[in-house]
């Protein structure tokens, strides 16, 4: 069903893909939008090692939610910070693309867990976290991407 990677010599392992997913703070979530147009948006993400799913959060209404309700197929792309070899200008970047099914998270305890992990990717400020949970949780819609296929590759910019 899913294509094999064309540039297979650049392919990274599933373990390397998971490391990128765990450490990346943001990526691009792509959905099938209105009238079949692609809809890609930059978004914060949290990869949960316990269940292998990717979680997001955002508003309870809008283009993203409408697209998910119309079609649950999605892809998510992210990448690491990259590195340069000594004396080389080119950046080497590991990127990951995940294909899967996305759904709305309805359970409040799960939403709290997701929002907590997402916040902790950016700050350890517990007071800030508790304030946000108290003031904004009712306006937040969490999303769960269940991976069906994942590939990653090492790209050299030169």
C-alpha positions as MATLAB code, in Angstrom:
seq = 'XXXXXXXXXXXXXXXXXXXXXXXXXXXXXXXXXXXXXXXXXXXXXXXXXXXXXXXXXXXXXXXXXXXXXXXXXXXXXXXXXXXXXXXXXXXXXXXXXXXXXXXXXXXXXXXXXXXXXXXXXXXXXXXXXXXXXXXXXXXXXXXXXXXXXXXXXXXXXX';
ca = [
       0.000    0.000    0.000;
       2.814    2.456    0.864;
       5.690    3.070   -1.483;
       9.204    2.009   -0.662;
      11.637    4.863   -0.306;
      13.186    5.725   -3.658;
      16.502    6.874   -2.168;
      16.872    3.829    0.051;
      20.610    4.370    0.632;
      19.701    7.471    2.654;
      17.078    5.645    4.711;
      17.477    5.726    8.481;
      16.286    3.022   10.881;
      12.948    3.032   12.694;
      14.877    3.641   15.912;
      16.491    6.750   14.399;
      13.070    7.910   13.178;
      11.683    7.571   16.691;
      14.579    9.613   18.109;
      13.773   12.404   15.652;
      10.078   12.226   16.569;
      10.879   12.290   20.305;
      13.196   15.286   20.062;
      11.556   17.441   17.393;
       9.372   20.192   18.785;
       7.464   20.986   15.609;
       6.619   19.623   12.217;
       4.047   19.855    9.460;
       0.738   18.026    9.766;
      -0.885   17.447    6.389;
      -4.556   16.707    5.922;
      -7.003   16.532    3.049;
      -8.694   19.918    3.149;
     -11.715   21.488    1.517;
     -12.430   20.465   -2.084;
      -9.598   17.914   -1.907;
      -6.842   20.510   -1.591;
      -3.891   19.534    0.597;
      -3.807   21.356    3.920;
      -0.456   21.409    5.699;
       0.113   23.313    8.904;
       3.061   23.823   11.239;
       2.272   22.330   14.624;
       3.848   21.292   17.930;
       3.927   17.551   18.524;
       4.630   14.958   21.188;
       5.656   11.403   20.357;
       4.519    8.993   23.087;
       6.935    6.099   23.510;
       4.354    4.104   25.474;
       1.898    3.736   22.599;
       3.889    4.884   19.537;
       1.359    7.593   18.678;
       1.908   11.261   17.890;
      -0.169   13.861   19.679;
      -1.043   17.459   18.857;
      -3.278   20.167   20.253;
      -5.084   23.222   18.921;
      -8.447   24.926   18.756;
     -11.718   22.990   18.893;
     -12.901   24.413   15.579;
     -11.461   25.519   12.277;
     -10.044   24.192    9.027;
      -7.956   21.480   10.735;
     -10.899   20.047   12.698;
     -13.222   20.176    9.680;
     -10.622   18.342    7.568;
     -10.145   15.621   10.205;
     -13.897   15.100   10.514;
     -14.173   14.735    6.728;
     -11.203   12.359    6.301;
      -9.025   10.722    8.942;
      -5.989   10.169    6.683;
      -2.991   12.314    7.576;
       0.745   12.613    7.261;
       3.215   14.298    9.549;
       6.720   15.414    8.624;
       9.434   16.587   10.985;
      13.219   16.871   11.077;
      16.099   17.283   13.476;
      18.426   20.263   13.937;
      21.022   18.672   11.680;
      24.799   18.737   11.872;
      27.782   19.774    9.766;
      30.815   17.619    9.136;
      34.123   19.300    9.996;
      35.060   21.789    7.294;
      31.812   21.333    5.367;
      29.142   24.003    4.857;
      26.350   21.555    4.053;
      23.848   20.627    6.744;
      22.983   16.944    7.255;
      19.356   16.560    8.366;
      17.375   13.511    9.465;
      13.755   13.843    8.395;
      10.781   11.605    9.128;
       7.420   11.200    7.419;
       4.605    9.339    9.171;
       1.382    8.293    7.434;
      -1.591    7.304    9.509;
      -5.073    7.931   10.822;
      -5.868   10.924   12.981;
      -8.694   11.376   15.437;
      -9.969   13.767   18.060;
      -9.092   12.941   21.665;
     -12.262   13.091   23.759;
     -10.962   11.920   27.156;
     -10.046   14.819   29.487;
      -7.377   12.883   31.415;
      -5.676   11.986   28.141;
      -5.893   15.627   27.013;
      -4.238   16.757   30.262;
      -1.434   14.221   29.718;
      -0.927   15.403   26.121;
      -0.948   19.096   27.033;
       1.453   18.452   29.909;
       3.965   16.652   27.681;
       3.663   19.268   24.941;
       4.270   22.088   27.419;
       7.262   20.316   28.965;
       8.934   20.220   25.542;
       9.206   24.003   25.823;
       9.386   24.827   29.548;
       9.774   23.251   32.977;
       7.680   26.047   34.531;
       5.122   24.051   36.539;
       3.221   27.203   37.544;
       2.765   28.126   33.884;
       1.576   24.599   33.071;
      -1.017   24.558   35.855;
      -2.279   28.025   34.864;
      -2.684   26.944   31.240;
      -4.470   23.727   32.188;
      -6.839   25.645   34.447;
      -7.554   28.503   32.026;
      -7.332   26.937   28.569;
      -8.007   23.192   28.743;
     -11.717   23.612   27.973;
     -10.795   25.403   24.710;
      -8.182   22.846   23.598;
      -8.771   19.974   21.214;
      -6.104   17.280   21.347;
      -5.438   15.035   18.366;
      -3.999   11.526   18.099;
      -2.138   10.315   15.006;
      -1.963    6.530   14.820;
       0.985    5.664   12.554;
       0.487    3.142    9.756;
       3.749    3.740    7.896;
       6.936    5.621    8.713;
      10.106    6.385    6.791;
      13.079    8.580    7.491;
      16.172    9.633    5.671;
      19.421   11.497    6.088;
      19.641   14.384    3.636;
      22.812   16.306    2.832;
      22.080   19.846    1.610;
      25.027   19.958   -0.819;
];
